[in-house]
mmCIF file of C-alpha atoms and ligand atoms in Angstrom:
data_model
loop_
_atom_site.group_PDB
_atom_site.id
_atom_site.type_symbol
_atom_site.label_atom_id
_atom_site.label_comp_id
_atom_site.label_asym_id
_atom_site.label_seq_id
_atom_site.Cartn_x
_atom_site.Cartn_y
_atom_site.Cartn_z
ATOM 1 C CA MET A 1 38.040 -1.623 19.392
ATOM 2 C CA SER A 2 37.329 0.492 16.375
ATOM 3 C CA LYS A 3 34.493 -0.366 14.064
ATOM 4 C CA LYS A 4 34.960 -1.473 10.521
ATOM 5 C CA ILE A 5 33.094 -0.918 7.287
ATOM 6 C CA SER A 6 33.193 -3.512 4.505
ATOM 7 C CA ILE A 7 32.799 -2.216 0.991
ATOM 8 C CA VAL A 8 31.589 -4.927 -1.399
ATOM 9 C CA VAL A 9 32.223 -4.250 -5.064
ATOM 10 C CA SER A 10 31.137 -6.586 -7.856
ATOM 11 C CA VAL A 11 33.408 -6.509 -10.840
ATOM 12 C CA TYR A 12 32.665 -7.831 -14.285
ATOM 13 C CA ASN A 13 34.836 -6.637 -17.163
ATOM 14 C CA GLU A 14 35.624 -3.301 -15.573
ATOM 15 C CA GLU A 15 39.310 -2.945 -16.491
ATOM 16 C CA LEU A 16 38.827 0.516 -17.972
ATOM 17 C CA GLY A 17 37.497 2.191 -14.854
ATOM 18 C CA LEU A 18 38.767 -0.016 -12.052
ATOM 19 C CA ARG A 19 41.909 1.946 -11.149
ATOM 20 C CA GLN A 20 39.975 5.163 -11.007
ATOM 21 C CA PHE A 21 37.382 3.493 -8.783
ATOM 22 C CA TYR A 22 40.035 2.096 -6.456
ATOM 23 C CA ASP A 23 42.044 5.329 -6.127
ATOM 24 C CA HIS A 24 38.981 7.440 -5.584
ATOM 25 C CA THR A 25 37.230 5.095 -3.162
ATOM 26 C CA SER A 26 40.392 4.317 -1.145
ATOM 27 C CA GLN A 27 41.019 8.016 -0.660
ATOM 28 C CA ILE A 28 37.486 8.567 0.596
ATOM 29 C CA LEU A 29 37.731 5.551 2.898
ATOM 30 C CA LYS A 30 41.046 6.754 4.333
ATOM 31 C CA ASP A 31 39.618 10.205 5.005
ATOM 32 C CA ALA A 32 36.490 8.687 6.496
ATOM 33 C CA SER A 33 38.637 6.456 8.670
ATOM 34 C CA ALA A 34 40.534 9.487 9.981
ATOM 35 C CA ASN A 35 37.318 11.433 10.616
ATOM 36 C CA THR A 36 35.040 8.742 11.998
ATOM 37 C CA GLY A 37 37.453 6.183 13.426
ATOM 38 C CA TRP A 38 35.909 3.444 11.291
ATOM 39 C CA ASP A 39 38.452 1.079 9.823
ATOM 40 C CA TYR A 40 37.630 -0.397 6.434
ATOM 41 C CA GLU A 41 38.076 -3.331 4.094
ATOM 42 C CA LEU A 42 37.539 -3.277 0.367
ATOM 43 C CA ILE A 43 36.138 -6.540 -0.961
ATOM 44 C CA PHE A 44 36.204 -6.959 -4.707
ATOM 45 C CA VAL A 45 34.273 -9.856 -6.143
ATOM 46 C CA ASN A 46 35.575 -10.676 -9.558
ATOM 47 C CA ASP A 47 32.594 -12.204 -11.296
ATOM 48 C CA GLY A 48 34.441 -14.132 -13.999
ATOM 49 C CA SER A 49 35.693 -11.088 -15.868
ATOM 50 C CA LYS A 50 37.023 -11.863 -19.321
ATOM 51 C CA ASP A 51 39.204 -8.781 -19.553
ATOM 52 C CA GLY A 52 42.166 -7.699 -17.430
ATOM 53 C CA SER A 53 40.118 -6.885 -14.333
ATOM 54 C CA LEU A 54 41.531 -9.775 -12.307
ATOM 55 C CA ASP A 55 45.146 -8.753 -12.895
ATOM 56 C CA ILE A 56 44.341 -5.235 -11.788
ATOM 57 C CA LEU A 57 42.633 -6.584 -8.667
ATOM 58 C CA ARG A 58 45.680 -8.762 -7.914
ATOM 59 C CA GLU A 59 47.787 -5.616 -8.050
ATOM 60 C CA PHE A 60 45.527 -3.853 -5.579
ATOM 61 C CA ALA A 61 45.628 -6.795 -3.176
ATOM 62 C CA ALA A 62 49.408 -7.137 -3.404
ATOM 63 C CA ALA A 63 49.933 -3.496 -2.481
ATOM 64 C CA ASP A 64 47.109 -2.879 -0.032
ATOM 65 C CA ASP A 65 46.217 -5.003 2.978
ATOM 66 C CA LYS A 66 42.724 -3.507 3.046
ATOM 67 C CA VAL A 67 41.834 -5.234 -0.197
ATOM 68 C CA VAL A 68 40.229 -8.669 -0.380
ATOM 69 C CA VAL A 69 39.492 -10.215 -3.742
ATOM 70 C CA VAL A 70 36.919 -12.946 -4.067
ATOM 71 C CA ASN A 71 37.515 -14.483 -7.395
ATOM 72 C CA PHE A 72 34.755 -16.499 -9.056
ATOM 73 C CA ALA A 73 35.471 -19.492 -11.200
ATOM 74 C CA ALA A 74 32.920 -18.251 -13.737
ATOM 75 C CA ASN A 75 30.473 -15.450 -14.236
ATOM 76 C CA ARG A 76 27.497 -15.933 -11.931
ATOM 77 C CA GLY A 77 25.915 -12.521 -12.232
ATOM 78 C CA HIS A 78 25.749 -9.399 -10.130
ATOM 79 C CA GLU A 79 23.379 -10.896 -7.526
ATOM 80 C CA ALA A 80 25.698 -13.812 -6.794
ATOM 81 C CA ALA A 81 28.697 -11.497 -6.641
ATOM 82 C CA MET A 82 27.070 -9.238 -4.082
ATOM 83 C CA ILE A 83 26.113 -12.045 -1.708
ATOM 84 C CA ALA A 84 29.572 -13.607 -2.021
ATOM 85 C CA GLY A 85 31.050 -10.293 -0.902
ATOM 86 C CA ILE A 86 28.608 -10.067 1.983
ATOM 87 C CA ASP A 87 29.488 -13.643 3.029
ATOM 88 C CA GLN A 88 33.143 -12.705 3.016
ATOM 89 C CA SER A 89 32.713 -9.433 4.889
ATOM 90 C CA THR A 90 33.746 -9.009 8.508
ATOM 91 C CA GLY A 91 32.777 -5.369 9.084
ATOM 92 C CA ASP A 92 30.190 -3.904 11.465
ATOM 93 C CA GLY A 93 28.609 -2.329 8.410
ATOM 94 C CA VAL A 94 28.580 -3.562 4.835
ATOM 95 C CA VAL A 95 28.087 -1.382 1.779
ATOM 96 C CA CYS A 96 27.413 -2.881 -1.652
ATOM 97 C CA MET A 97 28.255 -0.798 -4.669
ATOM 98 C CA ASP A 98 29.055 -0.987 -8.381
ATOM 99 C CA ALA A 99 32.576 -0.758 -9.710
ATOM 100 C CA ASP A 100 31.783 1.836 -12.358
ATOM 101 C CA LEU A 101 31.512 4.852 -9.996
ATOM 102 C CA GLN A 102 27.809 5.172 -10.765
ATOM 103 C CA HIS A 103 27.333 4.814 -7.040
ATOM 104 C CA PRO A 104 29.222 7.773 -5.580
ATOM 105 C CA PRO A 105 31.709 6.684 -2.883
ATOM 106 C CA GLU A 106 31.326 10.215 -1.504
ATOM 107 C CA ALA A 107 28.175 8.892 0.168
ATOM 108 C CA ILE A 108 30.122 6.419 2.327
ATOM 109 C CA PRO A 109 30.779 8.873 5.208
ATOM 110 C CA ASP A 110 27.026 9.601 5.335
ATOM 111 C CA ILE A 111 26.331 5.869 5.458
ATOM 112 C CA ILE A 112 28.829 5.469 8.320
ATOM 113 C CA ASP A 113 26.985 8.299 10.035
ATOM 114 C CA LYS A 114 23.732 6.372 9.751
ATOM 115 C CA PHE A 115 25.385 3.239 11.122
ATOM 116 C CA ASN A 116 26.576 5.303 14.081
ATOM 117 C CA GLN A 117 22.995 6.447 14.614
ATOM 118 C CA GLY A 118 21.977 2.798 14.930
ATOM 119 C CA TYR A 119 20.373 2.141 11.561
ATOM 120 C CA ASP A 120 20.551 -1.388 10.209
ATOM 121 C CA VAL A 121 19.450 -0.801 6.629
ATOM 122 C CA ILE A 122 20.371 2.245 4.624
ATOM 123 C CA SER A 123 18.767 2.234 1.179
ATOM 124 C CA MET A 124 20.326 4.518 -1.330
ATOM 125 C CA VAL A 125 17.628 6.011 -3.509
ATOM 126 C CA ARG A 126 18.415 7.451 -6.916
ATOM 127 C CA THR A 127 17.242 10.989 -7.501
ATOM 128 C CA ALA A 128 18.576 11.220 -11.026
ATOM 129 C CA ARG A 129 20.238 8.912 -13.485
ATOM 130 C CA ALA A 130 22.780 10.429 -15.776
ATOM 131 C CA ASP A 131 22.849 7.495 -18.152
ATOM 132 C CA ALA A 132 19.264 6.290 -18.219
ATOM 133 C CA GLY A 133 16.985 7.172 -21.107
ATOM 134 C CA ILE A 134 13.294 7.880 -20.791
ATOM 135 C CA ILE A 135 12.409 4.249 -21.603
ATOM 136 C CA LYS A 136 14.571 2.839 -18.794
ATOM 137 C CA LYS A 137 13.024 5.333 -16.384
ATOM 138 C CA ILE A 138 9.447 4.450 -17.380
ATOM 139 C CA THR A 139 9.996 0.684 -17.355
ATOM 140 C CA SER A 140 11.760 0.914 -14.004
ATOM 141 C CA ALA A 141 8.891 2.909 -12.457
ATOM 142 C CA ALA A 142 6.338 0.492 -13.956
ATOM 143 C CA PHE A 143 8.296 -2.459 -12.575
ATOM 144 C CA TYR A 144 8.244 -1.163 -9.006
ATOM 145 C CA HIS A 145 4.554 -0.313 -9.313
ATOM 146 C CA VAL A 146 3.685 -3.846 -10.453
ATOM 147 C CA MET A 147 5.954 -5.420 -7.820
ATOM 148 C CA ASN A 148 4.331 -3.467 -5.020
ATOM 149 C CA LYS A 149 0.847 -4.340 -6.286
ATOM 150 C CA MET A 150 1.577 -8.028 -6.665
ATOM 151 C CA SER A 151 3.572 -8.705 -3.538
ATOM 152 C CA LYS A 152 3.034 -8.152 0.151
ATOM 153 C CA ALA A 153 6.626 -7.016 0.413
ATOM 154 C CA ASN A 154 7.472 -3.357 -0.079
ATOM 155 C CA PHE A 155 9.862 -2.098 -2.665
ATOM 156 C CA GLU A 156 11.368 1.322 -2.607
ATOM 157 C CA ASN A 157 10.905 3.014 -5.951
ATOM 158 C CA ASN A 158 14.260 3.901 -7.510
ATOM 159 C CA SER A 159 16.166 1.728 -5.098
ATOM 160 C CA SER A 160 19.443 0.349 -6.329
ATOM 161 C CA ASP A 161 22.090 -2.197 -5.578
ATOM 162 C CA PHE A 162 23.783 0.526 -3.575
ATOM 163 C CA PHE A 163 22.927 0.098 0.098
ATOM 164 C CA GLY A 164 24.376 -0.224 3.545
ATOM 165 C CA ILE A 165 23.519 -3.023 5.946
ATOM 166 C CA SER A 166 24.589 -3.676 9.498
ATOM 167 C CA ARG A 167 26.420 -6.821 10.588
ATOM 168 C CA ARG A 168 23.236 -8.484 11.786
ATOM 169 C CA VAL A 169 21.426 -7.854 8.507
ATOM 170 C CA ALA A 170 24.471 -9.227 6.688
ATOM 171 C CA LEU A 171 24.266 -12.320 8.893
ATOM 172 C CA VAL A 172 20.566 -12.796 8.116
ATOM 173 C CA LEU A 173 21.400 -12.637 4.402
ATOM 174 C CA LYS A 174 24.330 -14.966 4.924
ATOM 175 C CA ASN A 175 22.457 -17.568 6.929
ATOM 176 C CA ASP A 176 18.834 -17.396 5.877
ATOM 177 C CA TYR A 177 18.453 -15.942 2.397
ATOM 178 C CA ARG A 178 20.150 -18.575 0.342
ATOM 179 C CA GLU A 179 17.777 -18.770 -2.598
ATOM 180 C CA ARG A 180 19.115 -19.581 -6.024
ATOM 181 C CA VAL A 181 16.768 -17.160 -7.739
ATOM 182 C CA ARG A 182 17.698 -13.971 -5.970
ATOM 183 C CA PHE A 183 16.729 -10.334 -5.627
ATOM 184 C CA LEU A 184 19.032 -8.943 -2.967
ATOM 185 C CA ARG A 185 17.712 -5.406 -2.792
ATOM 186 C CA GLY A 186 14.230 -6.857 -2.256
ATOM 187 C CA TYR A 187 15.483 -8.866 0.740
ATOM 188 C CA VAL A 188 17.373 -5.910 2.139
ATOM 189 C CA GLN A 189 14.253 -3.771 2.074
ATOM 190 C CA ASN A 190 12.081 -6.419 3.666
ATOM 191 C CA VAL A 191 14.092 -7.948 6.509
ATOM 192 C CA GLY A 192 12.781 -5.241 8.813
ATOM 193 C CA PHE A 193 15.024 -3.682 11.476
ATOM 194 C CA LYS A 194 15.668 0.037 11.702
ATOM 195 C CA LYS A 195 15.700 1.447 8.229
ATOM 196 C CA THR A 196 16.436 4.746 6.561
ATOM 197 C CA THR A 197 17.088 6.118 3.100
ATOM 198 C CA LEU A 198 19.707 8.443 1.679
ATOM 199 C CA GLU A 199 19.523 10.038 -1.715
ATOM 200 C CA PHE A 200 22.172 9.946 -4.363
ATOM 201 C CA GLU A 201 22.531 10.963 -7.942
ATOM 202 C CA ALA A 202 23.537 8.166 -10.284
ATOM 203 C CA ARG A 203 26.288 9.348 -12.548
ATOM 204 C CA ALA A 204 27.275 8.076 -15.923
ATOM 205 C CA ARG A 205 29.691 5.147 -15.987
ATOM 206 C CA VAL A 206 33.345 6.216 -15.796
ATOM 207 C CA ALA A 207 34.309 3.773 -18.496
ATOM 208 C CA GLY A 208 33.104 0.706 -20.336
ATOM 209 C CA GLU A 209 29.536 -0.278 -21.050
ATOM 210 C CA SER A 210 26.590 -1.456 -19.032
ATOM 211 C CA ASN A 211 26.494 -5.230 -18.647
ATOM 212 C CA TYR A 212 22.763 -5.281 -18.228
ATOM 213 C CA ASN A 213 21.102 -5.612 -21.593
ATOM 214 C CA ILE A 214 17.343 -5.787 -22.132
ATOM 215 C CA ARG A 215 17.354 -9.572 -21.806
ATOM 216 C CA ALA A 216 19.156 -9.485 -18.459
ATOM 217 C CA LEU A 217 16.769 -6.825 -17.196
ATOM 218 C CA VAL A 218 13.681 -8.794 -18.269
ATOM 219 C CA LYS A 219 15.112 -11.884 -16.552
ATOM 220 C CA LEU A 220 15.765 -9.901 -13.371
ATOM 221 C CA ALA A 221 12.244 -8.465 -13.449
ATOM 222 C CA LEU A 222 10.622 -11.879 -14.007
ATOM 223 C CA ASN A 223 12.779 -13.516 -11.332
ATOM 224 C CA SER A 224 11.922 -10.916 -8.785
ATOM 225 C CA ILE A 225 8.194 -11.019 -9.546
ATOM 226 C CA CYS A 226 8.085 -14.820 -9.282
ATOM 227 C CA ASN A 227 10.298 -14.730 -6.208
ATOM 228 C CA PHE A 228 8.184 -12.257 -4.286
ATOM 229 C CA SER A 229 4.694 -12.912 -5.581
ATOM 230 C CA ASP A 230 2.569 -15.948 -6.409
ATOM 231 C CA ALA A 231 -0.046 -13.869 -8.212
ATOM 232 C CA PRO A 232 0.835 -15.312 -11.644
ATOM 233 C CA LEU A 233 0.291 -18.810 -10.265
ATOM 234 C CA LYS A 234 -3.127 -17.878 -9.045
ATOM 235 C CA MET A 235 -4.340 -16.549 -12.355
ATOM 236 C CA GLY A 236 -5.743 -19.996 -13.142
ATOM 237 C CA ILE A 237 -8.404 -19.685 -10.460
ATOM 238 C CA TYR A 238 -9.541 -16.300 -11.710
ATOM 239 C CA ALA A 239 -9.589 -17.545 -15.308
ATOM 240 C CA GLY A 240 -11.663 -20.530 -14.144
ATOM 241 C CA VAL A 241 -14.175 -18.375 -12.298
ATOM 242 C CA LEU A 242 -14.490 -16.073 -15.312
ATOM 243 C CA SER A 243 -15.020 -19.015 -17.687
ATOM 244 C CA LEU A 244 -17.698 -20.507 -15.461
ATOM 245 C CA LEU A 245 -19.406 -17.129 -15.254
ATOM 246 C CA ALA A 246 -19.297 -16.860 -19.044
ATOM 247 C CA ALA A 247 -20.705 -20.402 -19.271
ATOM 248 C CA PHE A 248 -23.592 -19.455 -17.011
ATOM 249 C CA ILE A 249 -24.415 -16.320 -19.017
ATOM 250 C CA LEU A 250 -24.211 -18.305 -22.245
ATOM 251 C CA VAL A 251 -26.520 -20.978 -20.864
ATOM 252 C CA VAL A 252 -29.170 -18.364 -20.182
ATOM 253 C CA TYR A 253 -28.548 -16.636 -23.519
ATOM 254 C CA SER A 254 -28.661 -19.869 -25.503
ATOM 255 C CA ILE A 255 -31.855 -21.041 -23.893
ATOM 256 C CA VAL A 256 -33.519 -17.726 -24.640
ATOM 257 C CA MET A 257 -32.244 -17.817 -28.235
ATOM 258 C CA TYR A 258 -33.457 -21.393 -28.608
ATOM 259 C CA PHE A 259 -37.001 -20.183 -28.158
ATOM 260 C CA ILE A 260 -36.967 -16.848 -30.008
ATOM 261 C CA GLN A 261 -34.787 -17.979 -32.926
ATOM 262 C CA PRO A 262 -35.585 -21.629 -33.620
ATOM 263 C CA ASP A 263 -33.640 -21.726 -36.921
ATOM 264 C CA MET A 264 -30.239 -21.520 -35.132
ATOM 265 C CA PRO A 265 -27.682 -24.105 -36.340
ATOM 266 C CA GLN A 266 -28.197 -27.519 -34.799
ATOM 267 C CA GLY A 267 -26.010 -28.298 -31.776
ATOM 268 C CA TYR A 268 -24.680 -24.763 -31.405
ATOM 269 C CA THR A 269 -26.155 -24.282 -27.956
ATOM 270 C CA THR A 270 -24.782 -27.521 -26.558
ATOM 271 C CA LEU A 271 -21.400 -26.882 -28.076
ATOM 272 C CA VAL A 272 -20.957 -23.436 -26.556
ATOM 273 C CA ILE A 273 -22.154 -24.533 -23.143
ATOM 274 C CA VAL A 274 -19.987 -27.639 -23.040
ATOM 275 C CA LEU A 275 -16.967 -25.648 -24.215
ATOM 276 C CA CYS A 276 -17.356 -22.898 -21.632
ATOM 277 C CA PHE A 277 -18.121 -25.301 -18.848
ATOM 278 C CA MET A 278 -15.185 -27.568 -19.601
ATOM 279 C CA PHE A 279 -12.760 -24.671 -19.854
ATOM 280 C CA GLY A 280 -14.097 -23.296 -16.605
ATOM 281 C CA VAL A 281 -13.544 -26.570 -14.805
ATOM 282 C CA LEU A 282 -10.139 -26.982 -16.418
ATOM 283 C CA PHE A 283 -8.919 -23.574 -15.347
ATOM 284 C CA MET A 284 -10.243 -24.093 -11.847
ATOM 285 C CA ILE A 285 -8.314 -27.337 -11.477
ATOM 286 C CA LEU A 286 -5.242 -25.710 -12.968
ATOM 287 C CA GLY A 287 -5.654 -22.891 -10.503
ATOM 288 C CA PHE A 288 -5.817 -25.258 -7.558
ATOM 289 C CA ILE A 289 -2.787 -27.181 -8.721
ATOM 290 C CA SER A 290 -0.996 -23.862 -9.013
ATOM 291 C CA GLU A 291 -2.068 -22.957 -5.512
ATOM 292 C CA TYR A 292 -0.417 -26.100 -4.159
ATOM 293 C CA LEU A 293 2.591 -25.431 -6.335
ATOM 294 C CA ALA A 294 2.854 -21.943 -4.855
ATOM 295 C CA ILE A 295 2.871 -23.405 -1.350
ATOM 296 C CA ILE A 296 5.505 -25.982 -2.276
ATOM 297 C CA PHE A 297 7.508 -23.222 -3.956
ATOM 298 C CA ALA A 298 7.422 -21.159 -0.786
ATOM 299 C CA GLU A 299 8.490 -24.186 1.281
ATOM 300 C CA VAL A 300 11.258 -25.248 -1.011
ATOM 301 C CA LYS A 301 12.640 -21.728 -0.894
ATOM 302 C CA ASN A 302 13.080 -22.257 2.815
ATOM 303 C CA ARG A 303 12.990 -18.605 3.790
ATOM 304 C CA PRO A 304 12.905 -17.753 7.476
ATOM 305 C CA ILE A 305 9.380 -17.493 8.862
ATOM 306 C CA TYR A 306 10.456 -14.676 11.133
ATOM 307 C CA ILE A 307 13.651 -12.996 12.173
ATOM 308 C CA VAL A 308 14.416 -12.287 15.793
ATOM 309 C CA ASP A 309 15.574 -8.751 16.441
ATOM 310 C CA SER A 310 16.189 -9.059 20.166
ATOM 311 C CA ILE A 311 15.107 -11.109 23.172
ATOM 312 C CA ILE A 312 14.057 -9.159 26.224
ATOM 313 C CA THR A 313 14.131 -10.780 29.655
ATOM 314 C CA LYS A 314 14.524 -9.575 33.205
ATOM 315 C CA ASP A 315 18.246 -9.588 32.665
ATOM 316 C CA GLY A 316 17.988 -7.105 29.831
ATOM 317 C CA GLU A 317 17.798 -6.960 26.090
ATOM 318 C CA GLU A 318 19.827 -9.357 24.046
ATOM 319 C CA LEU A 319 20.291 -8.391 20.423
ATOM 320 C CA LYS A 320 20.364 -11.248 17.943
HETATM 321 N N1 UDP B 253 28.349 -7.060 -12.729
HETATM 322 C C1 UDP B 253 28.716 -8.306 -12.223
HETATM 323 N N2 UDP B 253 28.368 -9.439 -12.920
HETATM 324 C C2 UDP B 253 27.666 -9.379 -14.100
HETATM 325 C C3 UDP B 253 27.260 -8.093 -14.571
HETATM 326 C C4 UDP B 253 27.621 -6.972 -13.859
HETATM 327 O O1 UDP B 253 29.330 -8.416 -11.167
HETATM 328 O O2 UDP B 253 27.402 -10.433 -14.688
HETATM 329 C C5 UDP B 253 28.730 -5.853 -11.970
HETATM 330 C C6 UDP B 253 29.394 -4.765 -12.786
HETATM 331 O O3 UDP B 253 30.798 -4.935 -12.851
HETATM 332 C C7 UDP B 253 29.025 -3.504 -12.005
HETATM 333 C C8 UDP B 253 27.658 -3.855 -11.442
HETATM 334 O O4 UDP B 253 27.552 -5.281 -11.473
HETATM 335 O O5 UDP B 253 29.909 -3.271 -10.930
HETATM 336 C C9 UDP B 253 26.521 -3.223 -12.214
HETATM 337 O O6 UDP B 253 26.595 -3.566 -13.574
HETATM 338 P P1 UDP B 253 26.374 -2.503 -14.730
HETATM 339 O O7 UDP B 253 27.070 -1.225 -14.405
HETATM 340 O O8 UDP B 253 26.742 -3.161 -16.001
HETATM 341 O O9 UDP B 253 24.802 -2.302 -14.674
HETATM 342 P P2 UDP B 253 23.983 -0.904 -14.710
HETATM 343 O O10 UDP B 253 24.678 0.028 -13.748
HETATM 344 O O11 UDP B 253 24.064 -0.447 -16.106
HETATM 345 O O12 UDP B 253 22.613 -1.285 -14.265
HETATM 346 MG MG1 MG B 254 26.577 0.607 -13.872
#
C-alpha cells in the first residue's frame, strides 16, 4: 500500500491568497505523488475566518477528494488549528504549514525524502525572512535565547510552525499533548525520536496581512515560557535569599554605625533590620508556595512522563 502525506494548513482570513496556495500546493503534491509514490491529503482548518475563506474551501472540497476541511465554530488561534489538523490527519507523515505561501510547498518533496529515510521529526529552519524587520528578528532571537536558558527543553533558533512529523509523533501529540496553553513547535522539537532539520527561506505573504500583532506575539512568548519553564515561579526564593542577605549586611552595618555615629535618628536601626528581615521571610515563603504551585502546575498539565519509542524482546523490535 502506498504511503500518504497529510498537509495541515491553518486558515484565518486568507481569502486573498487561498486559491493561489491551493493551486500551487496541489500541483506540487501531484508531482510529488508521481515521483515518490506518496499519496496525499490536504487538510484545511478554517479557524473561524470572518472573510470568504470558508466558501473558497468548500469549493476546493467539492471539486477535489484530496481536500478535507475542518471548520471551527469560532477562532481559536493558530495553535489550536494546527493540532485539530493533526488530529484529523491519517497520513504516514504530517506537514503543518501556513496558508499564505510563506512556507514554500516546494520543500514538501524534500520532507517526503526525509520521511523515506526514517526521520520522525523534520524541523524547517528559516534562513531568511522576506517580511520580517530588524526588530522582529532581534526579538525572535532573544526569545529563543531566553527560552533555552530558562527551560531544560531545547528550542531550535529560527524554527517555525512549518515542520514534518511522522505518524507516531502525530499520535503522541494527539494522545498525550493536550494542554490548553500550547506551544506546538516546542513539543515537536522535544518529543525525541529521530530528528533532522531542513532549511527554507521565508517569503513575503502572497496576499493579506499578518494576523500576529505585537500583543499576540507577546502572549505566545509568555505562554511558551510559562509552559516550558518554572523559573519565574522560583524567583521568590532567590528574592528571599537576597533580602535575608541584605538584612544580615544591614545588621552588621547598623551595629557598627550605632557605635561610631551615636547621633543617628532613633529607631532607624531597628526599622531597617525588621523591614529587611520580614521581607526576606516573606519572599522565602512566597518562593516555597510557588515551588509547590510549580509542581501542581506540572501535574495538572498531565504531560507524559516518558514516551516509548520501541520495545525490544527476543521476538524482535516492536515500534510504538
Ligand atoms: N492563523 C490561524 N488562526 C489565527 C491566526 C492565524 O489559523 O488566529 C493562521 C493564518 O491563516 C496563517 C498562519 O496561521 O496560515 C500564520 O499566520 P500569519 O501568517 O498571520 O502569521 P505570521 O506568518 O505573520 O507569523
Ligand atoms: Mg504568515
